[in-house]
CSV table of C-alpha atoms in Angstrom, one decimal:
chain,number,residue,atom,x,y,z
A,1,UNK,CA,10.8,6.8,15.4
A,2,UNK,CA,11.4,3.3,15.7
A,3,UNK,CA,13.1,1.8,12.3
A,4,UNK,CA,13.2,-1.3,11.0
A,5,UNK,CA,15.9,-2.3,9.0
A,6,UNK,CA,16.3,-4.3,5.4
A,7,UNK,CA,18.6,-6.9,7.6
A,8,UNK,CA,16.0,-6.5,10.3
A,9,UNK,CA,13.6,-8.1,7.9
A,10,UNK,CA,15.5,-10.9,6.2
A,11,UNK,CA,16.2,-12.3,9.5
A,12,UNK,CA,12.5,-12.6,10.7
A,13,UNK,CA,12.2,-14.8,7.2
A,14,UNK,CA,8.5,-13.1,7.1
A,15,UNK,CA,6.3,-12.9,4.1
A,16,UNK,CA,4.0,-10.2,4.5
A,17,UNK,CA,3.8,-6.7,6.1
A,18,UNK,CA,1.6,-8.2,8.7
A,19,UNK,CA,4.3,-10.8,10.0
A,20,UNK,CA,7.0,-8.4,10.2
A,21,UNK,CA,5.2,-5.8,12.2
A,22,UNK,CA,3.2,-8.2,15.1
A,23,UNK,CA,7.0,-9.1,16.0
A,24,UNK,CA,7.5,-5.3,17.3
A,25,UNK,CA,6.6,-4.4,20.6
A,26,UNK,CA,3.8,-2.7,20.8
A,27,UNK,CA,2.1,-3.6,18.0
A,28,UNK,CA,-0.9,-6.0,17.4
A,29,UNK,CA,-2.4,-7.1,14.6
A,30,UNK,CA,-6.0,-7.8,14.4
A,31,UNK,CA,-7.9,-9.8,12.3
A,32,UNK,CA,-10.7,-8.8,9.6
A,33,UNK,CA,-13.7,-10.0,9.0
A,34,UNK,CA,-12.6,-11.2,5.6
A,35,UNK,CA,-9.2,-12.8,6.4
A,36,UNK,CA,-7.0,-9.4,6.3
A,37,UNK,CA,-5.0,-8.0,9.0
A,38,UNK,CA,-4.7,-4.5,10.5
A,39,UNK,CA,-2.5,-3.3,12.7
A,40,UNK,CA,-3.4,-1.4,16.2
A,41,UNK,CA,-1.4,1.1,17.7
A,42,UNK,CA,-1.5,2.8,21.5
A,43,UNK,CA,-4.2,0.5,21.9
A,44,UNK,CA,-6.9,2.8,19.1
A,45,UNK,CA,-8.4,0.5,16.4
A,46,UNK,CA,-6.7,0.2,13.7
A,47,UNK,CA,-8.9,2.6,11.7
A,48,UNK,CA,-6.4,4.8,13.6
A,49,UNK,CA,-3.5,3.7,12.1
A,50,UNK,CA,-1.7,5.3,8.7
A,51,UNK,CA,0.1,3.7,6.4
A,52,UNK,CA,2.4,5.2,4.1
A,53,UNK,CA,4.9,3.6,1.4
A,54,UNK,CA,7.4,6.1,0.7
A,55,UNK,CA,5.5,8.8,2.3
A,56,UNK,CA,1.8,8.9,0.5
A,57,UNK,CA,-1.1,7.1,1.8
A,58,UNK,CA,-2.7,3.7,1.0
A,59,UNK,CA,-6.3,3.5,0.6
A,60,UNK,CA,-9.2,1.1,0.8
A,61,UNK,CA,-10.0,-0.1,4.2
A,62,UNK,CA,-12.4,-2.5,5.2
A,63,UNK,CA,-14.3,-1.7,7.9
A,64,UNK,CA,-11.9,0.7,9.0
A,65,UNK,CA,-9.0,-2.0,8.6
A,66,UNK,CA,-6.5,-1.9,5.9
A,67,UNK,CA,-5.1,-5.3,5.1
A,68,UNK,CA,-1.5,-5.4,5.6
A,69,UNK,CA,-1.5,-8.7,3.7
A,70,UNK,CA,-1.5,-6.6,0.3
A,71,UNK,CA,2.1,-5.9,1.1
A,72,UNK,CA,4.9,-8.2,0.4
A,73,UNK,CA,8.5,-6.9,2.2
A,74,UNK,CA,10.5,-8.5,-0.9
A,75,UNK,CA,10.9,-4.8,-1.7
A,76,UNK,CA,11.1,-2.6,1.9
A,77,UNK,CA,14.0,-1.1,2.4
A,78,UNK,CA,13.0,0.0,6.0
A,79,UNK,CA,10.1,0.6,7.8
A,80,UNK,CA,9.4,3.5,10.1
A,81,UNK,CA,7.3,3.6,13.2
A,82,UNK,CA,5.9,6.6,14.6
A,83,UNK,CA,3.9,5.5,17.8
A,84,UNK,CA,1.3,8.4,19.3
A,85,UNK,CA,-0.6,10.9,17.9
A,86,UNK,CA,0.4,12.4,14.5
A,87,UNK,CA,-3.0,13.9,13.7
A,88,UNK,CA,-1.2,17.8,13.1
A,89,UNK,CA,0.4,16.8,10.6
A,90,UNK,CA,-1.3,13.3,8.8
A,91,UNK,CA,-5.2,14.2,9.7
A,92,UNK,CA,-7.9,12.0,11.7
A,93,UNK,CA,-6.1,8.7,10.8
A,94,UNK,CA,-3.0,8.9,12.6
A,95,UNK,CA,-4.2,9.4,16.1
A,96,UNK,CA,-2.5,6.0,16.7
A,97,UNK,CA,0.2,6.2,15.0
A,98,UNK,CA,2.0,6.1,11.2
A,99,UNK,CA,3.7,3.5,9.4
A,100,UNK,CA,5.9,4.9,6.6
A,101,UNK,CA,7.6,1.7,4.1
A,102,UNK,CA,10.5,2.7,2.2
A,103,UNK,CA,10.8,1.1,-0.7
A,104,UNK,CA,14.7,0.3,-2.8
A,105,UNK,CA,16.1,2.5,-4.6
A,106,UNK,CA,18.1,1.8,-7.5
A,107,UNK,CA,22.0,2.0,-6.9
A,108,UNK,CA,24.8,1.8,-9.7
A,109,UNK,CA,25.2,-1.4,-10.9
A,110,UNK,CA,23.4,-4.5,-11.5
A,111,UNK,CA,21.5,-6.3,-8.6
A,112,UNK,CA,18.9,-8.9,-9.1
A,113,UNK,CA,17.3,-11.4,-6.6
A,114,UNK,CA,14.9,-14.2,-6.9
A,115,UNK,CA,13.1,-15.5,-4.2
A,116,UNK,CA,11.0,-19.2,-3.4
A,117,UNK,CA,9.7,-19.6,-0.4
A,118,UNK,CA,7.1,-22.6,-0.1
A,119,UNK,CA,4.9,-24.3,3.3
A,120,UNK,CA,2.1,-25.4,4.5
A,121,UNK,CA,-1.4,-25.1,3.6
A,122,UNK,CA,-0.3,-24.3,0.4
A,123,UNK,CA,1.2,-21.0,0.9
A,124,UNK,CA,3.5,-20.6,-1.6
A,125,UNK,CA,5.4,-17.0,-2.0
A,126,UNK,CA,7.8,-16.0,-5.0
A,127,UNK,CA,9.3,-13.1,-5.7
A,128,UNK,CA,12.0,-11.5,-8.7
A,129,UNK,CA,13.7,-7.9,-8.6
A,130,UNK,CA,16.2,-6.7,-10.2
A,131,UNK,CA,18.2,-3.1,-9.7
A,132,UNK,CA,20.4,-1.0,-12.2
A,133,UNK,CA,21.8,2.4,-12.3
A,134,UNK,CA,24.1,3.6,-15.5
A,135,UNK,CA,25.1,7.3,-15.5
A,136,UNK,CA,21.8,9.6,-15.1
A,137,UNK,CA,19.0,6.8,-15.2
A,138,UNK,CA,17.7,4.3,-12.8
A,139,UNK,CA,15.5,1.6,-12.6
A,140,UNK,CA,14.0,-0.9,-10.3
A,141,UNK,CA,11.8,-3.5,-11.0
A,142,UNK,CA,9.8,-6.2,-8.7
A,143,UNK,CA,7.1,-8.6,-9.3
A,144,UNK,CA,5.8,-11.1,-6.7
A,145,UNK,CA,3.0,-13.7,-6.5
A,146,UNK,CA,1.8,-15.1,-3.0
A,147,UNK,CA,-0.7,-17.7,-2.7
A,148,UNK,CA,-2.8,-20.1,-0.4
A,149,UNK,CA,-4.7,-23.2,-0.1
A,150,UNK,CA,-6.3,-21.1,2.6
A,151,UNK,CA,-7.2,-23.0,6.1
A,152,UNK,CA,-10.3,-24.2,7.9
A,153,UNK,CA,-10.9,-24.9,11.9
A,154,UNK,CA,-13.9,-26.6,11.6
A,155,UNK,CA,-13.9,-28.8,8.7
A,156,UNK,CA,-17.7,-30.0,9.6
A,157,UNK,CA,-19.1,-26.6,8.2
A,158,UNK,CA,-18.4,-25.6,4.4
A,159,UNK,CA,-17.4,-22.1,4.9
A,160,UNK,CA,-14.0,-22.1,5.5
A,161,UNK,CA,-12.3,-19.7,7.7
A,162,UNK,CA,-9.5,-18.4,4.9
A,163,UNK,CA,-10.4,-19.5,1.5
A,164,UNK,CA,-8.1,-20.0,-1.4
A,165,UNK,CA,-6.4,-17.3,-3.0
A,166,UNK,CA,-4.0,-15.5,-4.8
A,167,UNK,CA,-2.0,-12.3,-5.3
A,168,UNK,CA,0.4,-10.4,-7.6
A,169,UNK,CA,2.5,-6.9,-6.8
A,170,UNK,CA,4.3,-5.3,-9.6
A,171,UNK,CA,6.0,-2.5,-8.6
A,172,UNK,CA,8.7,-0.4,-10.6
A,173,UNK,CA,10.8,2.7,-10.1
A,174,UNK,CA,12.2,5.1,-12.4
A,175,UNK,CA,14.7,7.8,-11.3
A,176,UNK,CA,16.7,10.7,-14.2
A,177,UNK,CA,19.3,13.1,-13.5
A,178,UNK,CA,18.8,16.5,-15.6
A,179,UNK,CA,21.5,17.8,-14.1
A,180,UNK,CA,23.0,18.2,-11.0
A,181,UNK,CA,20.6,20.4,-9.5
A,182,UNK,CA,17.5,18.7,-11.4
A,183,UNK,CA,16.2,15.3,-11.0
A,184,UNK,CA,12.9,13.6,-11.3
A,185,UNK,CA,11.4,10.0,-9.6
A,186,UNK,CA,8.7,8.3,-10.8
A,187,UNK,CA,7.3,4.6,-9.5
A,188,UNK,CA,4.3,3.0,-9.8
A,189,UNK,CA,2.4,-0.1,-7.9
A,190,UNK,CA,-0.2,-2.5,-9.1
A,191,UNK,CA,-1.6,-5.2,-6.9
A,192,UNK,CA,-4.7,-7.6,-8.3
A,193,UNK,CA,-6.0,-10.2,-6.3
A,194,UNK,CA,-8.6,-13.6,-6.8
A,195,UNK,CA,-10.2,-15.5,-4.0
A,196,UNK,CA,-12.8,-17.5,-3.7
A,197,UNK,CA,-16.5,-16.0,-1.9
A,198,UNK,CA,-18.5,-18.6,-0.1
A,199,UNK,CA,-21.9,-18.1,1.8
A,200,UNK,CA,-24.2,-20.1,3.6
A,201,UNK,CA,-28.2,-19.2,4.7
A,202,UNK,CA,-28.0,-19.6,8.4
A,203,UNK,CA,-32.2,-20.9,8.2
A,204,UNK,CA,-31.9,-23.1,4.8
A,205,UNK,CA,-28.2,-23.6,4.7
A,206,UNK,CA,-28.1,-23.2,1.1
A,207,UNK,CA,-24.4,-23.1,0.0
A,208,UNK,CA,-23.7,-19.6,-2.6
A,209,UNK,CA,-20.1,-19.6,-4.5
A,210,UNK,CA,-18.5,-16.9,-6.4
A,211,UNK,CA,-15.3,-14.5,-6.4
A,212,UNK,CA,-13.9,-11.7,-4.5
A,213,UNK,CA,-11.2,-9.3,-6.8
A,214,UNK,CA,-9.2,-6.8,-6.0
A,215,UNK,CA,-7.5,-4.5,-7.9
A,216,UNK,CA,-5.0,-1.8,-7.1
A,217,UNK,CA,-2.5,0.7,-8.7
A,218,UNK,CA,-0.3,3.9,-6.9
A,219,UNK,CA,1.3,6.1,-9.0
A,220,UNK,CA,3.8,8.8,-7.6
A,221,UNK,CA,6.1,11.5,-9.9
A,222,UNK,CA,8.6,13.7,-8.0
A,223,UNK,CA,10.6,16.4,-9.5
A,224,UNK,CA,13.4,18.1,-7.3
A,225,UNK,CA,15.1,21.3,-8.7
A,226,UNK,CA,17.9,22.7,-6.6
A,227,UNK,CA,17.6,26.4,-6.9
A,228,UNK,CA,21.0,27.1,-4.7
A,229,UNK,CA,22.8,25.9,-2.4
A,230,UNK,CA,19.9,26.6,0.4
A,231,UNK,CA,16.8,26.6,-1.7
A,232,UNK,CA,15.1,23.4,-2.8
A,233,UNK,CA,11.3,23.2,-5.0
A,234,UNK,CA,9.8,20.2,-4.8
A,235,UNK,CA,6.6,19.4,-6.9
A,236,UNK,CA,4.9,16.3,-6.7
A,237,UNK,CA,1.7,14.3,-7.8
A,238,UNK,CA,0.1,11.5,-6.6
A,239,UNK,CA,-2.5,9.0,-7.1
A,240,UNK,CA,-4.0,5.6,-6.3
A,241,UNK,CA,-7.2,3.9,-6.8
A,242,UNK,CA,-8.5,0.8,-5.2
A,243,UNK,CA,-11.1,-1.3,-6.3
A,244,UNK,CA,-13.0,-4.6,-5.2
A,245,UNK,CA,-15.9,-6.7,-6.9
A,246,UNK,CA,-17.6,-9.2,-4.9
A,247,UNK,CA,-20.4,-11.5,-6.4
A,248,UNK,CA,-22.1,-14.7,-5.0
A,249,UNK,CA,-24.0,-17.6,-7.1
A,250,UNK,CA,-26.8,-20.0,-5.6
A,251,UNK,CA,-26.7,-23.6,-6.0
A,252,UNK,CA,-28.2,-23.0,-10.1
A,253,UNK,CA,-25.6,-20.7,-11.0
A,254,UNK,CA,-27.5,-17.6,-11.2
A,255,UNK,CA,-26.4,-14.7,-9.4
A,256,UNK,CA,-27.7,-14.2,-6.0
A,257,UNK,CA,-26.0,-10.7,-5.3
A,258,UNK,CA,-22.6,-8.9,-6.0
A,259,UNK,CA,-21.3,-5.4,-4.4
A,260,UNK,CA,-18.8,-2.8,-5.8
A,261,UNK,CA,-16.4,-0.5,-3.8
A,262,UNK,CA,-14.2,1.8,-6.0
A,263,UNK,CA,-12.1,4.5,-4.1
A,264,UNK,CA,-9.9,7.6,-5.8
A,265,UNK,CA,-7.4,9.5,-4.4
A,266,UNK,CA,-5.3,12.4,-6.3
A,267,UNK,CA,-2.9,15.3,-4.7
A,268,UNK,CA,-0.8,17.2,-6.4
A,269,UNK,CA,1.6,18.9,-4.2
A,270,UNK,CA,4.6,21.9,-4.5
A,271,UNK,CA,6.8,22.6,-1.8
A,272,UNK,CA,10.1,24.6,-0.9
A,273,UNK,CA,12.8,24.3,1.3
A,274,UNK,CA,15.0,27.5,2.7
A,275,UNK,CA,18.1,26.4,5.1
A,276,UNK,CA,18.8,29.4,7.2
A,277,UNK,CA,21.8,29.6,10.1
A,278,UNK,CA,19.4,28.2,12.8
A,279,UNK,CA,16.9,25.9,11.1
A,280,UNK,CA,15.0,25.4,8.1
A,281,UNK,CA,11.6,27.1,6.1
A,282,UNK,CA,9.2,25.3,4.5
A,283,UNK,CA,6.2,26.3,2.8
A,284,UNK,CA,4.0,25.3,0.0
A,285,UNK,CA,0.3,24.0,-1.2
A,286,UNK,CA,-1.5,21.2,-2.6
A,287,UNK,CA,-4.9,20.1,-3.6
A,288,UNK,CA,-6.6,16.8,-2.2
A,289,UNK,CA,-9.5,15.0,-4.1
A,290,UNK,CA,-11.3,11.9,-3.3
A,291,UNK,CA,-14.2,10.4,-4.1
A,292,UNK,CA,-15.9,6.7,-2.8
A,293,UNK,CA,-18.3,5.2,-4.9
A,294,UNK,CA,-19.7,1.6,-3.1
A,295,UNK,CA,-22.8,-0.4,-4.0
A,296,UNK,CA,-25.0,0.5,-0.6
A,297,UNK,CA,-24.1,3.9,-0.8
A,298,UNK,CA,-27.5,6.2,-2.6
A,299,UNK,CA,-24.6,8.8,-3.6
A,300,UNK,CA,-21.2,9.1,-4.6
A,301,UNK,CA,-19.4,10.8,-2.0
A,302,UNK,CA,-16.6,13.6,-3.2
A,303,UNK,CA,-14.4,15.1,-1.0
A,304,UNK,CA,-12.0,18.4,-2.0
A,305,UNK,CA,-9.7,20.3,0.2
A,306,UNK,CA,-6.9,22.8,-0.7
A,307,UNK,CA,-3.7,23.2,1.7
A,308,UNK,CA,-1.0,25.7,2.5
A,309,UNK,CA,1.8,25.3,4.4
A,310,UNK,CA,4.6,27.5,6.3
């Protein structure tokens, strides 16, 4: 596992996810068709790439691609890289590899940050966190806005090849202490996005405007109970939605078309932990449901699948 460290990042001065990760070796990002950036691993596509932050899954990929622009690193704490197959234990989407961001954790005391970061073509980045931990409870907080002018090779056409935008992450973690032997994490991600959707009819050349939105929220609880001093239950539940609208206007402001994509995922999960003299014991089981509904899709589809482990 290769690791990237919080001092790692602060000293590449990056913005995004993407920026950090094209400076390792062996990894290239790639561009998508709308402007986002994936990330390829062992040479697969990077369809065959997972991401994780703190250990679940990210969905909504376009085109197989999951933009690591979504993700700012004013709140990574590390970043793991596991290059080559992980398909036993992560499924079809990790024949490349796995990405796994850690996110802070809050530590006792009071900690808070703000960040401004401004250049060219508009790109302007700004960031505020703050960190405190009294007795049992815990709490992080971080809210970020990035935004762009965007950029255009060819000035002659009127598409341009990034067009303007802007972001906001809020993100938040919550951690109690029961008791010494009980404990419970929550935290909880939304990211929204607004950028303008231009189009041009290659025959007429007819100009059509409109939007592109994003919207996107990850929720996680954790609750750890120490049965003894070798025996650990661990339940947890997880989910995440994302969500995009796209719509396009002709030249008299009616609307010319529009699409949908709107992707669930839930899991709720228990697992246990023995530590015996020459190694460990886990074991447990989960439930995974997800379910796609998109505009050029006739049906919604919905996918269920229960899972053991030992």
């Amino acid at each position: 596992v290769q690791i990237v460290s919080k001092s790692d990042i602060r000293k590449s001065n990056t913005l995004r996810l993407a920026d950090i990760l094209n400076e390792q070796t062996g990894l290239i990002t790639v561009a998508d068709f709308g402007g986002g950036e994936g990330i390829q691993l062992q040479g697969l596509d990077s369809q065959y790439t997972l991401i994780l932050v703190d250990g679940v899954p990210l969905v909504g990929r376009s085109a197989g691609t999951l933009d690591l622009n979504r993700l700012t690193v004013g709140n990574i704490k590390q970043i793991e890289i596991v290059k080559g197959a992980s398909s036993s234990l992560y499924g079809s989407e990790a024949l490349g590899g796995v990405i796994n961001i850690i996110t802070e954790n809050p530590k006792y005391g009071f900690k808070g940050e703000v960040n401004v970061r401004t250049g060219s073509l508009g790109t302007n980045d700004i960031s505020a966190s703050f960190r405190q931990r009294e007795n049992k409870l815990g709490i992080s907080l971080f809210v970020n806005r990035f935004s762009s002018d965007g950029f255009d090779f060819d000035e002659s056409t009127p598409i341009a090849n990034v067009t303007p935008f802007e972001n906001y992450t809020f993100d938040t973690k919550l951690t109690y202490e029961f008791s010494d032997r009980f404990d419970m994490v929550f935290s909880g991600r939304v990211f929204t996005q607004n950028q303008e959707n231009l189009s041009q009819n290659a025959s007429t050349l007819e100009l059509f405007t409109g939007e592109s939105l994003i919207n996107e929220w990850n929720s996680r609880l954790t609750s750890t109970y120490q049965v003894s001093d070798r025996f650990e239950a661990i339940f947890e539940f997880y989910a995440t939605q994302y969500k995009t609208e796209e719509f396009l206007n002709d030249a008299n402001g009616e609307l010319f078309s529009e699409n949908d994509f709107n992707q669930r995922f839930i899991r709720p999960e228990f697992r246990s932990t023995l530590e015996m003299d020459r190694g460990e014991f886990t074991s447990g089981f989960g439930l995974t449901h997800e379910t796609l509904e998109r505009t050029f899709f006739d049906t919604t589809p919905i996918f269920n699948a229960r899972f053991t482990v030992a």
